[in-house]
Coordinates of C-alpha atoms and ligand atoms in Angstrom, one line a residue:
M1 CA 7.7 4.4 5.1
C2 CA 8.2 7.7 6.8
G3 CA 5.3 9.8 7.7
I4 CA 5.2 13.6 7.4
V5 CA 2.7 16.0 8.9
G6 CA 2.7 19.8 9.1
F7 CA 0.4 22.5 10.3
T8 CA 0.3 26.3 10.6
G9 CA -2.9 28.0 11.6
K10 CA -5.2 29.0 14.3
H11 CA -4.8 26.2 16.7
E12 CA -2.0 24.9 18.9
A13 CA 0.2 22.8 16.5
Q14 CA 1.5 20.2 18.9
D15 CA -1.8 18.4 19.4
I16 CA -2.5 18.4 15.7
L17 CA 1.0 17.1 14.9
L18 CA 0.9 14.3 17.4
A19 CA -2.6 13.2 16.4
G20 CA -1.6 13.3 12.8
L21 CA 1.5 11.2 13.5
A22 CA -0.6 8.7 15.3
R23 CA -2.8 8.4 12.2
L24 CA 0.4 7.8 10.1
E25 CA 1.7 5.0 12.4
Y26 CA 0.4 2.4 10.1
R27 CA 2.9 3.4 7.5
G28 CA 5.6 1.7 9.6
Y29 CA 8.3 3.5 11.6
D30 CA 10.8 3.3 14.4
S31 CA 11.3 6.9 15.7
A32 CA 9.3 10.1 15.8
G33 CA 9.8 13.8 16.3
I34 CA 8.3 17.3 16.0
A35 CA 9.6 20.8 15.5
F36 CA 7.7 24.1 16.1
F37 CA 8.2 27.8 16.3
K38 CA 8.4 28.2 20.1
D39 CA 6.0 30.9 21.4
N40 CA 5.5 31.7 17.7
G41 CA 8.8 33.5 17.8
D42 CA 11.8 32.8 15.5
H43 CA 13.2 30.1 17.7
I44 CA 12.4 26.5 16.5
S45 CA 12.1 23.9 19.3
M46 CA 12.4 20.2 18.6
R47 CA 11.5 17.0 20.3
K48 CA 12.5 13.7 18.9
T49 CA 13.1 10.1 20.0
A50 CA 13.6 6.6 18.9
G51 CA 10.4 4.7 19.7
K52 CA 6.7 5.3 19.2
V53 CA 4.5 8.4 18.9
K54 CA 3.5 7.8 22.5
D55 CA 7.1 8.0 23.5
L56 CA 7.4 11.3 21.7
A57 CA 4.3 12.7 23.3
A58 CA 5.8 11.8 26.7
I59 CA 8.8 14.2 26.1
C60 CA 6.6 17.0 24.7
D61 CA 5.6 19.9 27.0
E62 CA 2.0 19.9 28.2
E63 CA 1.5 23.4 27.0
N64 CA 3.2 24.9 24.1
N65 CA 1.6 27.8 22.5
S66 CA 3.0 27.3 19.1
T67 CA 0.7 27.3 16.1
C68 CA 3.2 26.3 13.5
G69 CA 5.1 23.0 13.3
I70 CA 6.1 19.8 11.5
G71 CA 6.2 16.2 12.6
H72 CA 7.7 13.0 11.3
T73 CA 7.7 9.2 11.8
R74 CA 10.9 7.6 10.5
W75 CA 11.3 4.3 8.8
A76 CA 15.0 3.9 8.9
T77 CA 16.8 3.8 5.5
H78 CA 20.2 5.5 6.2
G79 CA 21.5 5.0 9.7
G80 CA 20.2 3.1 12.7
V81 CA 17.2 3.8 15.0
T82 CA 18.6 6.4 17.3
N83 CA 17.5 9.8 18.7
A84 CA 20.2 11.5 16.6
N85 CA 18.9 10.0 13.4
A86 CA 15.3 10.7 14.1
H87 CA 13.7 13.7 12.3
P88 CA 13.4 16.6 12.3
H89 CA 16.9 17.6 11.4
R90 CA 18.3 21.1 12.1
V91 CA 21.3 22.7 10.5
G92 CA 21.8 26.4 11.1
S93 CA 18.7 28.3 10.1
V94 CA 16.9 25.3 8.6
V95 CA 14.8 22.6 10.2
L96 CA 13.3 19.9 8.0
I97 CA 11.7 16.5 7.8
H98 CA 11.9 14.2 4.8
N99 CA 10.4 11.0 3.3
G100 CA 12.4 9.5 0.5
I101 CA 16.1 8.7 -0.4
I102 CA 18.7 11.3 -1.5
E103 CA 20.8 9.0 -3.6
N104 CA 23.7 11.4 -4.0
Y105 CA 24.0 12.6 -0.4
H106 CA 27.6 11.4 -0.1
E107 CA 28.6 13.4 -3.2
L108 CA 26.8 16.5 -1.8
V109 CA 28.7 16.3 1.4
S110 CA 32.1 16.4 -0.3
E111 CA 31.1 18.8 -3.1
Y112 CA 29.7 21.4 -0.7
G113 CA 31.9 20.7 2.4
L114 CA 29.0 19.8 4.6
Q115 CA 30.7 17.2 6.9
K116 CA 31.3 19.7 9.7
D117 CA 27.6 20.3 9.9
L118 CA 26.6 16.7 10.4
V119 CA 25.9 14.8 13.6
S120 CA 23.7 12.0 12.3
E121 CA 24.1 9.2 9.7
T122 CA 21.1 10.3 7.6
D123 CA 20.8 11.6 4.1
T124 CA 18.1 13.9 5.4
E125 CA 20.6 15.9 7.6
V126 CA 22.7 16.4 4.5
A127 CA 19.7 17.9 2.8
A128 CA 19.2 20.2 5.7
A129 CA 22.9 21.2 5.6
L130 CA 22.7 22.0 1.9
F131 CA 19.5 24.1 2.2
N132 CA 21.2 25.9 5.0
K133 CA 24.4 26.4 3.0
M134 CA 22.3 27.9 0.1
Y135 CA 20.0 29.9 2.4
N136 CA 20.1 33.6 1.4
G137 CA 17.2 34.8 3.6
D138 CA 14.6 34.0 0.9
P139 CA 13.2 30.5 1.4
I140 CA 11.6 30.2 -2.1
E141 CA 14.9 31.2 -3.8
T142 CA 16.8 28.9 -1.6
I143 CA 14.6 26.0 -2.4
K144 CA 14.7 26.8 -6.1
K145 CA 18.5 26.7 -6.1
T146 CA 18.9 23.6 -3.9
V147 CA 16.2 21.1 -5.1
P148 CA 17.8 20.5 -8.5
L149 CA 21.0 19.3 -6.8
F150 CA 19.2 16.3 -5.2
V151 CA 19.1 13.0 -7.0
G152 CA 16.4 10.6 -5.7
S153 CA 13.0 10.8 -4.1
F154 CA 12.0 13.3 -1.5
A155 CA 9.1 15.0 0.2
F156 CA 10.5 17.8 2.3
C157 CA 8.7 20.0 4.9
I158 CA 11.0 22.9 5.7
M159 CA 11.0 25.7 8.3
F160 CA 13.4 28.6 8.2
K161 CA 14.3 30.2 11.4
S162 CA 13.8 33.8 10.2
H163 CA 10.3 32.9 8.9
P164 CA 8.1 32.1 11.9
G165 CA 4.7 30.7 11.1
E166 CA 5.7 29.5 7.6
I167 CA 6.2 25.9 6.3
Y168 CA 7.6 25.2 2.9
A169 CA 7.2 21.9 1.1
V170 CA 8.6 20.4 -2.1
R171 CA 8.5 16.8 -3.4
N172 CA 9.7 14.4 -6.1
V173 CA 8.1 10.9 -6.2
S174 CA 7.4 10.6 -2.4
P175 CA 3.8 11.4 -1.7
M176 CA 2.5 14.6 -0.1
V177 CA -1.0 16.1 0.2
A178 CA -2.1 19.4 1.5
A179 CA -5.2 21.4 2.4
F180 CA -6.2 24.8 3.6
T181 CA -9.4 25.9 5.5
E182 CA -10.2 29.5 6.6
K183 CA -11.3 28.2 10.0
D184 CA -8.2 26.2 10.8
G185 CA -5.2 27.0 8.6
A186 CA -2.9 25.0 6.4
F187 CA -2.2 21.2 6.6
I188 CA 0.3 19.0 4.9
A189 CA 1.0 15.2 5.2
S190 CA 2.2 12.1 3.6
D191 CA -1.4 11.0 3.3
L192 CA -4.7 12.6 4.1
T193 CA -5.6 10.3 7.0
A194 CA -3.4 12.7 9.1
F195 CA -5.8 15.7 8.7
V196 CA -9.0 14.4 7.2
D197 CA -10.8 15.4 10.4
Y198 CA -10.2 19.0 9.4
S199 CA -10.7 18.9 5.7
K200 CA -12.2 16.5 3.2
D201 CA -10.9 18.7 0.4
Y202 CA -7.3 18.3 -0.4
F203 CA -4.8 18.4 -3.2
I204 CA -1.7 16.5 -4.2
V205 CA 1.4 18.7 -4.0
P206 CA 2.7 18.6 -7.6
E207 CA 6.2 17.4 -8.1
Y208 CA 8.9 20.1 -8.2
H209 CA 6.5 22.8 -7.1
I210 CA 7.1 24.8 -4.0
L211 CA 4.3 25.1 -1.5
R212 CA 4.4 28.0 1.0
M213 CA 2.0 27.6 3.9
T214 CA 1.0 30.3 6.4
Q215 CA -1.9 30.5 8.8
D216 CA -3.8 32.7 6.4
R217 CA -3.0 31.2 3.0
I218 CA -1.1 28.7 0.8
E219 CA 0.9 29.6 -2.3
L220 CA 2.0 27.1 -4.9
T221 CA 4.6 28.0 -7.4
D222 CA 6.7 26.1 -9.9
L223 CA 10.5 26.3 -10.0
E224 CA 10.2 29.2 -12.4
G225 CA 8.3 31.1 -9.8
K226 CA 4.9 30.9 -11.7
E227 CA 2.0 30.7 -9.3
V228 CA -0.1 27.5 -9.8
K229 CA -3.6 26.8 -8.6
P230 CA -3.9 23.6 -6.6
E231 CA -6.2 21.0 -8.1
Y232 CA -8.5 20.1 -5.2
L233 CA -9.9 16.6 -4.7
K234 CA -12.6 15.5 -2.3
V235 CA -12.3 12.5 0.1
D236 CA -14.8 9.9 -0.9
W237 CA -14.8 8.0 2.4
D238 CA -15.9 8.8 5.9
V239 CA -13.5 9.9 8.6
S240 CA -14.4 6.9 10.7
A241 CA -12.7 4.8 8.1
A242 CA -9.4 6.0 9.6
E243 CA -10.4 4.7 13.0
K244 CA -10.7 1.2 14.4
E245 CA -14.4 1.7 15.3
G246 CA -14.4 -0.9 18.1
Y247 CA -12.2 -3.5 16.4
D248 CA -9.0 -4.6 18.1
H249 CA -7.0 -3.9 15.0
F250 CA -7.4 -2.3 11.6
M251 CA -6.6 -5.6 10.0
I252 CA -9.6 -7.5 11.4
K253 CA -11.8 -4.4 10.7
E254 CA -10.7 -4.4 7.1
I255 CA -11.2 -8.2 6.8
H256 CA -14.8 -7.5 7.8
E257 CA -15.1 -4.6 5.4
Q258 CA -14.5 -6.8 2.4
P259 CA -18.2 -7.4 1.5
N260 CA -18.8 -3.6 1.3
A261 CA -15.5 -3.0 -0.4
I262 CA -16.5 -5.4 -3.2
I263 CA -20.0 -3.9 -3.5
R264 CA -18.5 -0.4 -3.9
T265 CA -15.9 -1.6 -6.4
I266 CA -18.0 -3.7 -8.8
G267 CA -21.1 -1.7 -8.3
G268 CA -21.4 0.8 -11.2
R269 CA -19.2 -1.4 -13.4
I270 CA -21.8 -3.9 -14.3
H271 CA -24.5 -2.5 -16.7
G272 CA -27.1 -4.7 -18.3
D273 CA -25.3 -7.6 -16.6
L274 CA -22.1 -6.9 -18.5
P275 CA -18.8 -5.4 -17.4
D276 CA -18.7 -1.7 -18.3
F277 CA -16.1 1.0 -17.4
K278 CA -17.8 3.9 -19.1
D279 CA -18.4 5.7 -15.8
D280 CA -14.6 5.4 -15.2
G281 CA -14.0 7.1 -18.5
V282 CA -12.5 3.9 -19.9
S283 CA -14.3 3.0 -23.1
D284 CA -14.3 -0.4 -24.9
D285 CA -11.8 0.7 -27.5
F286 CA -9.2 0.9 -24.8
F287 CA -9.6 -2.9 -24.6
E288 CA -9.5 -3.4 -28.4
G289 CA -6.4 -4.9 -30.1
V290 CA -4.9 -6.4 -26.9
R291 CA -2.8 -9.3 -28.0
D292 CA -1.3 -10.0 -24.5
I293 CA -1.2 -8.6 -21.0
T294 CA 1.6 -7.9 -18.6
I295 CA 0.6 -7.4 -15.0
I296 CA 3.1 -5.5 -12.8
A297 CA 2.9 -5.1 -9.0
C298 CA 4.5 -6.0 -5.7
G299 CA 3.6 -8.1 -2.8
T300 CA -0.1 -8.7 -2.2
A301 CA -1.0 -6.7 -5.3
M302 CA 1.1 -9.0 -7.4
Y303 CA -0.6 -12.0 -5.9
A304 CA -3.9 -10.6 -6.8
G305 CA -2.5 -10.2 -10.3
M306 CA -1.4 -13.9 -10.3
V307 CA -5.1 -14.8 -9.6
G308 CA -6.1 -12.5 -12.5
R309 CA -3.5 -14.1 -14.8
T310 CA -4.8 -17.6 -14.2
F311 CA -8.4 -16.5 -14.6
I312 CA -7.8 -14.6 -17.8
Q313 CA -5.5 -17.1 -19.4
N314 CA -7.6 -20.1 -18.6
K315 CA -11.0 -18.5 -19.4
F316 CA -10.2 -16.4 -22.4
G317 CA -6.9 -17.8 -23.7
I318 CA -5.2 -14.4 -23.6
P319 CA -1.4 -14.7 -22.8
V320 CA -0.8 -13.0 -19.4
N321 CA 2.6 -12.4 -17.8
V322 CA 3.0 -11.3 -14.2
A323 CA 6.1 -9.3 -13.5
I324 CA 7.6 -8.5 -10.1
A325 CA 7.9 -4.7 -10.5
S326 CA 11.4 -4.4 -9.0
E327 CA 12.6 -7.1 -11.5
F328 CA 10.6 -5.8 -14.5
R329 CA 12.5 -2.6 -14.4
Y330 CA 15.8 -4.3 -15.2
E331 CA 14.7 -7.0 -17.6
R332 CA 14.3 -6.6 -21.3
P333 CA 10.6 -5.9 -21.5
V334 CA 8.8 -8.2 -24.0
I335 CA 5.9 -5.8 -24.4
T336 CA 4.7 -4.2 -27.6
D337 CA 2.1 -1.6 -28.5
E338 CA -0.4 -4.5 -28.5
T339 CA 0.3 -5.3 -24.9
M340 CA -1.9 -4.1 -22.1
V341 CA 0.1 -3.4 -19.0
I342 CA -1.9 -3.5 -15.8
V343 CA -0.2 -2.0 -12.7
I344 CA -1.9 -3.0 -9.5
S345 CA -1.2 -1.0 -6.4
Q346 CA -3.3 -0.2 -3.3
S347 CA -1.4 2.9 -2.4
G348 CA -0.6 4.0 -5.9
E349 CA 2.8 5.1 -4.6
T350 CA 5.0 2.0 -4.5
I351 CA 8.1 3.2 -6.2
D352 CA 9.0 -0.1 -7.8
S353 CA 5.6 -0.3 -9.5
L354 CA 5.7 3.4 -10.4
E355 CA 9.1 3.2 -12.1
A356 CA 8.1 -0.1 -13.8
L357 CA 5.0 1.8 -15.1
R358 CA 7.2 4.6 -16.4
L359 CA 9.3 2.0 -18.3
A360 CA 6.3 0.2 -19.7
R361 CA 4.9 3.5 -21.1
K362 CA 7.8 3.7 -23.4
Y363 CA 6.4 0.6 -25.2
T364 CA 2.6 0.8 -25.0
K365 CA -0.2 3.3 -24.7
K366 CA -2.4 0.7 -23.0
T367 CA -1.2 1.1 -19.4
L368 CA -4.1 0.6 -16.9
A369 CA -3.8 1.2 -13.2
I370 CA -5.8 -0.6 -10.6
V371 CA -5.3 1.7 -7.6
N372 CA -7.1 2.4 -4.3
V373 CA -5.9 5.9 -3.5
K374 CA -7.4 8.6 -5.7
G375 CA -4.9 10.9 -7.4
S376 CA -1.9 8.8 -6.4
S377 CA 1.2 8.8 -8.6
I378 CA 0.5 5.5 -10.4
A379 CA -3.1 6.6 -11.1
R380 CA -2.0 9.9 -12.5
E381 CA 0.8 8.5 -14.7
S382 CA -1.2 5.6 -16.3
D383 CA -3.1 5.9 -19.6
A384 CA -6.2 4.8 -17.7
V385 CA -7.1 4.1 -14.1
L386 CA -9.8 2.0 -12.5
Y387 CA -10.1 2.9 -8.8
T388 CA -10.9 0.2 -6.3
H389 CA -13.3 1.6 -3.7
A390 CA -12.1 -0.3 -0.7
G391 CA -11.7 2.9 1.4
P392 CA -8.4 3.6 3.2
E393 CA -6.5 0.5 4.0
I394 CA -4.7 1.3 7.2
A395 CA -3.3 -2.1 8.3
V396 CA 0.1 -2.9 6.8
A397 CA -1.1 -6.3 5.9
S398 CA -3.4 -5.9 2.9
T399 CA -6.7 -7.7 3.0
K400 CA -9.7 -5.8 1.5
A401 CA -7.4 -4.3 -1.2
Y402 CA -6.5 -7.8 -2.3
S403 CA -10.1 -8.9 -2.7
V404 CA -11.2 -5.8 -4.6
Q405 CA -8.1 -6.1 -6.9
V406 CA -9.1 -9.7 -7.7
A407 CA -12.6 -8.6 -8.4
M408 CA -11.3 -5.9 -10.7
M409 CA -9.1 -8.3 -12.5
Y410 CA -12.2 -10.5 -13.1
L411 CA -14.1 -7.6 -14.5
I412 CA -11.2 -6.5 -16.8
G413 CA -10.7 -10.1 -18.0
C414 CA -14.4 -10.4 -18.9
K415 CA -14.3 -7.1 -20.8
L416 CA -11.2 -8.3 -22.7
G417 CA -12.9 -11.6 -23.4
L418 CA -16.0 -9.9 -24.8
V419 CA -14.2 -7.2 -26.8
S420 CA -11.9 -9.8 -28.4
G421 CA -14.8 -12.2 -29.2
R422 CA -13.3 -14.9 -27.0
T423 CA -16.6 -15.3 -25.1
T424 CA -20.3 -14.6 -25.4
E425 CA -22.5 -12.0 -23.8
A426 CA -24.6 -14.9 -22.5
E427 CA -21.7 -16.5 -20.7
M428 CA -20.5 -13.1 -19.3
K429 CA -24.0 -12.3 -18.1
E430 CA -24.0 -15.5 -16.1
F431 CA -20.6 -14.8 -14.7
M432 CA -21.5 -11.2 -13.8
A433 CA -24.6 -12.5 -11.9
D434 CA -22.3 -14.9 -10.0
L435 CA -19.7 -12.1 -9.4
K436 CA -22.4 -10.1 -7.6
K437 CA -22.7 -12.9 -5.1
V438 CA -19.1 -12.4 -3.9
P439 CA -20.1 -10.0 -1.0
D440 CA -22.4 -12.6 0.4
I441 CA -19.8 -15.3 -0.1
I442 CA -17.3 -13.3 1.9
K443 CA -19.9 -12.4 4.5
S444 CA -20.7 -16.1 5.0
M445 CA -17.0 -16.7 5.7
L446 CA -16.6 -14.1 8.4
T447 CA -18.1 -16.4 10.9
I448 CA -15.1 -18.8 10.5
E449 CA -13.4 -16.7 13.1
S450 CA -14.6 -19.0 15.9
K451 CA -13.1 -22.1 14.1
V452 CA -9.8 -20.4 13.0
D453 CA -9.2 -19.2 16.5
K454 CA -8.9 -22.8 17.6
L455 CA -6.1 -23.4 15.1
T456 CA -3.9 -20.8 16.6
S457 CA -2.2 -23.1 19.1
R458 CA -1.0 -25.3 16.2
M459 CA 0.3 -22.3 14.3
T460 CA 1.9 -20.1 16.9
N461 CA 4.6 -22.6 17.7
A462 CA 5.4 -23.4 14.1
E463 CA 8.7 -22.3 12.6
H464 CA 7.6 -23.2 9.1
A465 CA 4.3 -23.6 7.3
F466 CA 3.3 -24.4 3.7
Y467 CA 0.4 -23.3 1.6
I468 CA -0.4 -25.6 -1.3
G469 CA -3.0 -25.7 -4.1
R470 CA -3.4 -26.0 -7.8
E471 CA -4.5 -23.5 -10.4
L472 CA -6.3 -20.6 -8.7
D473 CA -5.7 -22.1 -5.4
Y474 CA -2.0 -22.1 -6.0
T475 CA -2.1 -18.4 -6.8
L476 CA -4.2 -17.8 -3.7
S477 CA -1.7 -19.7 -1.6
M478 CA 0.9 -17.1 -2.4
E479 CA -1.2 -14.5 -0.7
G480 CA -1.9 -16.8 2.2
A481 CA 1.8 -17.5 2.8
L482 CA 2.6 -13.8 2.7
K483 CA -0.1 -12.9 5.2
L484 CA 1.3 -15.4 7.7
K485 CA 4.9 -14.3 7.2
E486 CA 4.4 -10.6 7.4
I487 CA 2.4 -10.5 10.7
S488 CA 3.4 -13.6 12.6
Y489 CA 7.1 -13.9 11.4
I490 CA 6.6 -17.6 10.7
H491 CA 8.5 -18.7 7.6
A492 CA 5.7 -19.7 5.2
E493 CA 6.0 -20.9 1.6
A494 CA 3.4 -21.2 -1.1
Y495 CA 3.8 -24.3 -3.3
A496 CA 2.1 -25.7 -6.3
A497 CA 0.7 -28.9 -4.8
G498 CA 1.9 -31.0 -7.6
E499 CA 5.4 -29.7 -7.4
L500 CA 6.1 -30.5 -3.7
K501 CA 7.3 -34.0 -4.4
H502 CA 10.0 -32.6 -6.6
G503 CA 12.2 -31.8 -3.6
T504 CA 10.5 -29.5 -1.1
I505 CA 8.5 -32.4 0.5
A506 CA 11.8 -33.2 2.1
L507 CA 11.0 -30.3 4.5
I508 CA 7.8 -31.8 5.7
D509 CA 8.3 -33.2 9.2
E510 CA 6.1 -34.1 12.1
G511 CA 3.6 -31.4 12.9
V512 CA 4.6 -28.9 10.1
P513 CA 1.4 -27.0 9.3
V514 CA 0.3 -27.4 5.7
I515 CA -2.7 -25.2 4.7
A516 CA -4.1 -27.1 1.6
I517 CA -6.6 -25.3 -0.6
A518 CA -8.7 -27.7 -2.8
S519 CA -11.6 -25.7 -4.3
Q520 CA -10.9 -26.2 -8.0
S521 CA -13.1 -29.1 -9.2
D522 CA -10.9 -30.3 -12.1
V523 CA -7.9 -30.9 -9.9
Y524 CA -9.6 -31.7 -6.6
S525 CA -8.6 -35.4 -6.5
K526 CA -5.0 -34.5 -7.5
V527 CA -4.7 -32.1 -4.6
I528 CA -6.2 -34.6 -2.2
S529 CA -3.5 -37.1 -3.3
N530 CA -0.8 -34.4 -2.7
I531 CA -2.3 -33.8 0.8
R532 CA -2.1 -37.5 1.6
E533 CA 1.6 -37.4 0.6
V534 CA 2.4 -34.7 3.2
K535 CA 0.0 -36.1 5.8
A536 CA 1.8 -39.5 5.5
R537 CA 5.0 -37.6 6.5
G538 CA 3.6 -36.1 9.6
A539 CA 2.2 -32.7 8.4
Y540 CA -0.6 -31.0 10.3
V541 CA -3.0 -30.4 7.5
I542 CA -5.7 -27.7 7.5
L543 CA -7.8 -28.4 4.5
I544 CA -9.9 -25.6 2.8
S545 CA -12.5 -27.1 0.5
K546 CA -16.2 -27.1 -0.5
D547 CA -16.8 -30.6 1.0
A548 CA -19.5 -30.7 3.6
K549 CA -17.5 -32.9 5.8
I550 CA -14.2 -34.8 5.6
T551 CA -14.2 -38.0 7.7
D552 CA -11.0 -39.6 6.3
E553 CA -8.3 -38.7 8.8
S554 CA -5.6 -39.5 6.3
V555 CA -6.6 -36.3 4.5
C556 CA -6.6 -33.6 7.1
D557 CA -6.5 -32.7 10.7
V558 CA -8.9 -29.8 10.4
H559 CA -11.4 -29.1 7.6
L560 CA -12.7 -25.6 6.9
Q561 CA -15.6 -25.6 4.5
I562 CA -16.2 -22.9 2.0
P563 CA -19.5 -22.5 0.1
K564 CA -20.2 -24.6 -3.0
V565 CA -19.6 -21.7 -5.4
R566 CA -18.2 -21.7 -8.9
D567 CA -14.5 -22.4 -9.0
E568 CA -13.5 -18.8 -10.0
L569 CA -15.2 -17.3 -7.0
A570 CA -13.9 -19.8 -4.4
V571 CA -10.8 -17.7 -3.9
F572 CA -12.9 -14.9 -2.3
A573 CA -14.0 -17.4 0.4
S574 CA -10.6 -19.2 0.9
V575 CA -8.7 -15.9 1.2
V576 CA -10.8 -14.9 4.2
I577 CA -9.7 -18.1 6.0
C578 CA -6.0 -17.4 5.1
Q579 CA -6.4 -13.8 6.4
M580 CA -8.0 -15.0 9.6
I581 CA -5.3 -17.7 10.2
A582 CA -2.6 -15.1 9.8
Y583 CA -4.4 -12.6 12.0
Y584 CA -5.2 -15.0 14.9
T585 CA -1.7 -16.5 14.7
S586 CA -0.2 -13.0 15.0
I587 CA -2.2 -12.1 18.1
G588 CA -1.7 -15.6 19.4
K589 CA 2.0 -14.8 19.4
G590 CA 1.3 -11.5 21.2
L591 CA 2.2 -9.5 18.2
N592 CA 0.5 -6.4 16.8
P593 CA -0.7 -7.3 13.3
D594 CA -1.3 -3.7 12.4
Q595 CA 2.4 -2.7 12.8
P596 CA 4.6 -5.7 11.9
R597 CA 8.3 -5.2 12.4
N598 CA 10.4 -3.9 9.5
L599 CA 7.4 -3.3 7.3
A600 CA 5.8 -0.2 5.9
K601 CA 2.4 0.2 4.4
S602 CA 3.5 1.9 1.2
V603 CA 7.1 1.2 0.1
T604 CA 8.2 4.5 -1.5
V605 CA 11.9 3.6 -1.5
E606 CA 13.6 1.2 -3.9
Ligands
AGP701 C1 0.9 -6.7 1.7 O1 0.2 -7.2 2.8 C2 2.0 -5.9 2.0 N1 1.6 -4.7 2.7 C3 2.8 -5.5 0.7 O2 3.2 -6.7 0.1 C4 2.1 -4.7 -0.3 O3 1.0 -5.4 -0.9 C5 3.1 -4.2 -1.4 O4 4.1 -3.4 -0.8 C6 2.4 -3.4 -2.5 O5 1.8 -2.3 -2.0 P1 0.8 -1.4 -3.0 O6 -0.3 -2.3 -3.3 O7 0.5 -0.2 -2.2 O8 1.6 -1.1 -4.3

């Protein structure tokens, strides 16, 4: 999704804007641009180009003594990847950047006669034209008049020609955070990785509030003009978390960060060897009277939810439904006031999940968010929130967020099992003791890199690949397939191992890679039979299991062993292998796993 950054203060803006945009590259984009008050006068200069931030930097002046500007990385929604469509957009006295979608931009063009002002294909330029048309010399009044005319999501940073040194911002749904320090000035961005080097204190720009930033101060007012005091938050991770720290890519760094991410996430939530969310402000009565659960999420977060579903349903007999957020919104929800709705989201800003949450809240007061970004929209709009403490996840391909989401689902499931009397404290104490072993389980798997690297040759040339398993391994295979697809562009499909022979096995041909996960004891022999079925038809089988050694060549071509841990915890080991297979296949194909084509880190458009 688009990245926004703005600065006005006591330093040259261009360097801060370009560095901020570089930090936002992980969000996914295809063009970039900046605008600044030239020589701090009332002329606004712009530089923008299709391509990367480094291409933008190449067309910027070495020196430009402007201390106020805005910058943007564009993930194309309306109009192709062209210089003209890149942001910022200028119409008359107004220059702005935007993250979101103005759904009624066509109507606005005809209703306000804006066509003559337009040179691009974007909804954003229409917004600039409308602000310009409404502009009466007073930016605040102009914004108050114009913003209610927009339908859709937006995060605008706006500069008005006659107001040098000032940046105005207003948002609806699309994320924007800001900060002010006496030493430096005022910062604004889509997420705080863009300016965390300058301030670890920040605030979420409230929706439909106007932020005015100058080098000396910031003013926040609602649309009625009432001044509002920003609610400051403090960054709970180190700046280095937003850097690669010697790893080749954020993704491999974050794979290695998983043990500590789990420690930070479950630590403080196990008291007396039992799950306990009191420190999160979520008491046991929030878990009382839950008859069924609906988990809502997208992508990897949804697949973590699928693991949670199988765990909770099989262990505690509580009915669990997993809904694709973008589908849930248009289905007839079968949730009641006895349904707990769990929304899982790393970013906390995925619009499909946020809108699904808003719908669910019409039916139940038991909405629980599992979110990694403090103060994000989904966190703020849920009845309760349990933050994962994975630290910022920069790579587009989610890894550590998945592991901590699964761990959180296990904790929540155990709490629900205890509160509903479906399990005993003794059983849960034993499970909590095992859950504490997960960081070491993952750590033991990180050495698999040397073996997985050898697999790359068989993967990089593949057009198709299958991930198969049963029970928890089937749910895990969905995440494995997604990882491979999104960073290596190989068509991969997850399949219930027992279902393959009902049609899809027709796709198995000589050399087709099949990653088979067989860690669940009660179905192990069944999965081995299913593997023989694909092996007999020429598949190249990579088997992930607890076996010490597999000598039978009719079962697999490569065997990757995971520790002999209890079945529920095996997913934490197997997923590391899936992450590594995807990562090394991607780099084996000469791709950049951190910035896969077409993808964005947080999907804030529908
Ligand atoms: C996962 O690797 C992808 N980046 C994507 O599927 C992601 O999990 C999905 O968009 C949900 O994002 P969220 O967790 O921030 O809501």
